[in-house]
Amino acid sequence: DGWDAYAELKALKQAGLVLAFSAYRSPVLEDVAHIILPMACFAETEGTFVNCEGTWQSFDAAIPPPGEARPGWKILRLLGAELGLSGFDLDTAEAVRQHLKNRLPTSVLAPLTVSWPTNREIRSSRSWQRVGEIPPYASDAVLRRARSLQKTQDSMALGAWLNPASAAALGVSQGDSLEVRQGEAMAIMPVVVSDTVPVGVARIPAAVSGSESLGPRFGAVTLRKA
């Protein structure tokens, strides 16, 4: 569910040591991680987030974590203490929260500036453009594993949504297999024909099974019938 899953996995495979904190095991994670420590998911730990207005909002754990799983901050605290590092002696989430409040500015976060390609740049590209949003029920590890949510109409599996004119130009129809390439990254997926997608665009969701073999969520792609 990162910006460029292929590049991230490639970097992890080349690393000398990968220590992962995760609430779940998965074939992809087991392929790159040397050590996996069980971490509590968001509902099993207390914490704080800062909303869009800059207000700090705290929450408690709904249920205790299973087995030997621990909240992420506790795992980091223990590792830091074992390594003899300074600043890893806080014992409660409240102490961590207060420590951060004392160090961080109280002003509202600065707006994020994003540079998008212009229409001229898109038209001048010889490749198709991928639009790779993350479906609502694929936005985190918990939702992706909820079988009931994956059966709803808001769930999306890996596929390439194409405008009818785009599909005709590629010589593909509904349900055909399409080869999608982004540099070294490649995946094969079914075609979904839809007039809700602009001509020249391939709507290919990210963070769904199979999308980890693709590159950036937005950008140029090469398409051809598989």
Short mmCIF file of C-alpha atoms in Angstrom, two decimals:
data_model
loop_
_atom_site.label_atom_id
_atom_site.label_comp_id
_atom_site.label_asym_id
_atom_site.label_seq_id
_atom_site.Cartn_x
_atom_site.Cartn_y
_atom_site.Cartn_z
CA ASP A 1 0.00 0.00 0.00
CA GLY A 2 2.97 2.33 -0.55
CA TRP A 3 3.55 4.72 -3.42
CA ASP A 4 5.77 2.30 -5.36
CA ALA A 5 5.34 -1.25 -4.04
CA TYR A 6 7.75 -2.78 -6.55
CA ALA A 7 10.62 -0.42 -5.62
CA GLU A 8 9.96 -0.85 -1.90
CA LEU A 9 10.00 -4.66 -2.08
CA LYS A 10 13.13 -4.58 -4.26
CA ALA A 11 14.94 -2.42 -1.69
CA LEU A 12 13.86 -4.69 1.18
CA LYS A 13 15.10 -7.79 -0.65
CA GLN A 14 18.52 -6.14 -1.05
CA ALA A 15 18.80 -5.08 2.59
CA GLY A 16 21.21 -6.89 4.89
CA LEU A 17 18.67 -7.11 7.71
CA VAL A 18 14.93 -6.46 7.69
CA LEU A 19 13.22 -6.29 11.09
CA ALA A 20 9.45 -6.05 10.66
CA PHE A 21 6.73 -5.09 13.15
CA SER A 22 3.40 -6.47 12.00
CA ALA A 23 0.03 -7.63 13.28
CA TYR A 24 -0.16 -10.17 10.44
CA ARG A 25 2.02 -12.64 8.62
CA SER A 26 1.91 -12.70 4.84
CA PRO A 27 3.90 -14.44 2.08
CA VAL A 28 5.20 -11.08 0.80
CA LEU A 29 6.40 -10.01 4.26
CA GLU A 30 7.94 -13.39 5.00
CA ASP A 31 9.83 -13.20 1.71
CA VAL A 32 11.70 -10.02 2.70
CA ALA A 33 11.82 -9.99 6.51
CA HIS A 34 14.52 -11.76 8.51
CA ILE A 35 12.65 -11.17 11.79
CA ILE A 36 8.95 -10.42 12.34
CA LEU A 37 7.90 -9.13 15.76
CA PRO A 38 4.16 -9.36 16.61
CA MET A 39 2.69 -5.86 16.90
CA ALA A 40 -0.75 -4.87 18.14
CA CYS A 41 -3.10 -3.40 15.55
CA PHE A 42 -4.63 0.05 15.95
CA ALA A 43 -7.63 -1.20 17.93
CA GLU A 44 -5.37 -2.97 20.43
CA THR A 45 -3.27 0.01 21.46
CA GLU A 46 -3.76 3.50 22.79
CA GLY A 47 -2.39 6.47 20.92
CA THR A 48 -2.82 9.97 19.54
CA PHE A 49 -3.27 11.56 16.15
CA VAL A 50 -3.33 15.20 15.06
CA ASN A 51 -6.37 16.09 12.94
CA CYS A 52 -6.50 18.52 10.02
CA GLU A 53 -7.14 21.44 12.40
CA GLY A 54 -3.97 20.66 14.35
CA THR A 55 -5.93 19.33 17.34
CA TRP A 56 -4.44 16.42 19.29
CA GLN A 57 -6.93 13.58 19.70
CA SER A 58 -6.17 10.57 21.90
CA PHE A 59 -7.83 7.16 22.09
CA ASP A 60 -7.66 4.04 24.27
CA ALA A 61 -7.30 0.42 23.22
CA ALA A 62 -10.61 -1.28 22.52
CA ILE A 63 -9.28 -4.76 23.34
CA PRO A 64 -5.94 -6.13 24.58
CA PRO A 65 -3.49 -7.47 21.97
CA PRO A 66 -3.39 -11.26 21.55
CA GLY A 67 -0.54 -13.49 22.71
CA GLU A 68 2.83 -11.76 22.88
CA ALA A 69 1.91 -8.90 20.56
CA ARG A 70 2.76 -5.44 21.89
CA PRO A 71 1.98 -1.87 20.80
CA GLY A 72 4.53 -0.49 18.35
CA TRP A 73 5.83 2.18 20.73
CA LYS A 74 6.53 -0.44 23.41
CA ILE A 75 8.52 -2.56 20.95
CA LEU A 76 10.60 0.48 19.97
CA ARG A 77 11.09 1.43 23.62
CA LEU A 78 12.38 -2.03 24.53
CA LEU A 79 14.73 -2.21 21.53
CA GLY A 80 16.07 1.28 22.25
CA ALA A 81 16.64 0.42 25.92
CA GLU A 82 18.39 -2.85 25.03
CA LEU A 83 20.68 -0.96 22.66
CA GLY A 84 21.49 1.60 25.36
CA LEU A 85 20.05 4.53 23.43
CA SER A 86 18.87 7.70 25.14
CA GLY A 87 15.23 8.79 25.05
CA PHE A 88 13.76 5.30 25.36
CA ASP A 89 12.86 5.39 29.06
CA LEU A 90 9.19 6.46 28.83
CA ASP A 91 6.85 3.90 30.39
CA THR A 92 3.35 4.97 29.34
CA ALA A 93 1.60 6.22 26.20
CA GLU A 94 0.64 9.36 28.13
CA ALA A 95 4.31 10.05 28.84
CA VAL A 96 5.15 9.58 25.15
CA ARG A 97 2.30 11.92 24.18
CA GLN A 98 3.42 14.63 26.62
CA HIS A 99 7.02 14.28 25.46
CA LEU A 100 5.94 14.88 21.87
CA LYS A 101 3.74 17.83 22.82
CA ASN A 102 6.70 19.48 24.51
CA ARG A 103 8.84 19.09 21.40
CA LEU A 104 6.44 19.73 18.52
CA PRO A 105 5.04 23.11 17.44
CA THR A 106 1.40 23.80 18.29
CA SER A 107 0.55 25.50 14.99
CA VAL A 108 -1.52 23.82 12.29
CA LEU A 109 0.52 21.66 9.94
CA ALA A 110 1.64 23.33 6.72
CA PRO A 111 -0.34 22.30 3.60
CA LEU A 112 1.23 19.69 1.37
CA THR A 113 2.28 20.89 -2.07
CA VAL A 114 1.91 18.35 -4.86
CA SER A 115 3.16 18.80 -8.43
CA TRP A 116 0.91 17.11 -10.98
CA PRO A 117 1.76 16.61 -14.68
CA THR A 118 0.12 19.09 -17.03
CA ASN A 119 -2.36 18.05 -19.69
CA ARG A 120 0.28 18.81 -22.31
CA GLU A 121 2.79 16.49 -20.59
CA ILE A 122 0.18 13.73 -20.44
CA ARG A 123 -0.79 14.13 -24.09
CA SER A 124 2.86 14.10 -25.18
CA SER A 125 3.55 10.80 -23.42
CA ARG A 126 3.54 7.72 -25.61
CA SER A 127 2.41 5.60 -22.67
CA TRP A 128 -0.92 5.27 -20.99
CA GLN A 129 -1.44 6.91 -17.61
CA ARG A 130 -2.18 4.86 -14.52
CA VAL A 131 -4.56 6.15 -11.86
CA GLY A 132 -4.04 3.89 -8.84
CA GLU A 133 -6.25 4.86 -5.95
CA ILE A 134 -6.49 2.68 -2.86
CA PRO A 135 -10.00 1.20 -2.51
CA PRO A 136 -11.78 1.99 0.79
CA TYR A 137 -11.59 -1.61 2.00
CA ALA A 138 -7.92 -2.03 1.13
CA SER A 139 -6.55 0.95 3.06
CA ASP A 140 -4.99 -1.05 5.91
CA ALA A 141 -4.05 -4.61 6.87
CA VAL A 142 -7.19 -5.12 8.98
CA LEU A 143 -9.66 -4.10 6.27
CA ARG A 144 -7.86 -6.12 3.61
CA ARG A 145 -8.41 -9.25 5.70
CA ALA A 146 -12.11 -8.64 6.41
CA ARG A 147 -13.81 -11.23 4.19
CA SER A 148 -17.24 -9.68 4.70
CA LEU A 149 -16.07 -6.26 3.46
CA GLN A 150 -14.39 -7.82 0.43
CA LYS A 151 -17.80 -9.13 -0.65
CA THR A 152 -19.37 -5.65 -0.83
CA GLN A 153 -19.76 -3.50 -3.93
CA ASP A 154 -17.07 -1.10 -2.65
CA SER A 155 -14.45 -3.84 -2.74
CA MET A 156 -12.06 -3.92 -5.70
CA ALA A 157 -9.79 -6.69 -6.95
CA LEU A 158 -6.81 -6.16 -9.23
CA GLY A 159 -7.94 -5.09 -12.69
CA ALA A 160 -7.53 -2.43 -15.37
CA TRP A 161 -10.55 -0.18 -15.86
CA LEU A 162 -10.48 1.21 -19.40
CA ASN A 163 -12.69 3.52 -21.43
CA PRO A 164 -14.46 1.66 -24.30
CA ALA A 165 -12.39 3.67 -26.81
CA SER A 166 -9.16 2.77 -24.99
CA ALA A 167 -10.12 -0.90 -24.88
CA ALA A 168 -10.88 -0.85 -28.61
CA ALA A 169 -7.51 0.78 -29.36
CA LEU A 170 -5.76 -1.99 -27.44
CA GLY A 171 -7.87 -4.74 -29.02
CA VAL A 172 -9.23 -5.99 -25.70
CA SER A 173 -12.72 -6.59 -24.33
CA GLN A 174 -14.34 -7.08 -20.93
CA GLY A 175 -12.60 -9.90 -19.06
CA ASP A 176 -9.58 -10.17 -21.38
CA SER A 177 -6.13 -10.37 -19.80
CA LEU A 178 -3.97 -7.25 -20.02
CA GLU A 179 -0.23 -6.97 -19.46
CA VAL A 180 0.71 -3.83 -17.52
CA ARG A 181 4.34 -2.69 -17.30
CA GLN A 182 5.99 0.11 -15.33
CA GLY A 183 9.70 -0.11 -16.03
CA GLU A 184 10.85 -3.44 -14.56
CA ALA A 185 7.51 -3.97 -12.81
CA MET A 186 4.85 -6.05 -14.52
CA ALA A 187 1.47 -7.61 -13.73
CA ILE A 188 -1.27 -9.33 -15.70
CA MET A 189 -4.87 -8.49 -14.83
CA PRO A 190 -8.40 -8.62 -16.27
CA VAL A 191 -9.87 -5.77 -18.28
CA VAL A 192 -12.93 -3.92 -16.99
CA VAL A 193 -14.57 -1.69 -19.62
CA SER A 194 -16.19 1.43 -18.17
CA ASP A 195 -17.20 4.79 -19.60
CA THR A 196 -16.38 6.40 -16.22
CA VAL A 197 -12.66 6.29 -17.08
CA PRO A 198 -11.14 8.96 -19.37
CA VAL A 199 -9.57 7.96 -22.68
CA GLY A 200 -5.85 7.20 -22.29
CA VAL A 201 -6.17 6.34 -18.60
CA ALA A 202 -5.97 2.93 -16.94
CA ARG A 203 -7.59 2.83 -13.52
CA ILE A 204 -5.59 0.17 -11.65
CA PRO A 205 -6.16 -0.02 -7.87
CA ALA A 206 -3.25 -0.26 -5.44
CA ALA A 207 -2.97 -2.14 -2.12
CA VAL A 208 -4.91 -5.13 -3.47
CA SER A 209 -3.56 -8.62 -4.02
CA GLY A 210 -1.29 -8.65 -7.07
CA SER A 211 -0.65 -4.91 -7.13
CA GLU A 212 2.58 -5.32 -5.14
CA SER A 213 4.32 -6.30 -8.39
CA LEU A 214 3.55 -2.88 -9.93
CA GLY A 215 5.31 0.45 -9.63
CA PRO A 216 4.08 3.99 -8.81
CA ARG A 217 0.35 4.41 -8.25
CA PHE A 218 0.22 7.33 -10.70
CA GLY A 219 2.27 7.69 -13.86
CA ALA A 220 3.04 6.26 -17.26
CA VAL A 221 2.35 2.57 -17.98
CA THR A 222 2.67 0.35 -21.02
CA LEU A 223 -0.37 -1.76 -21.87
CA ARG A 224 -0.82 -4.66 -24.26
CA LYS A 225 -3.08 -7.65 -24.60
CA ALA A 226 -1.68 -10.65 -22.73
#
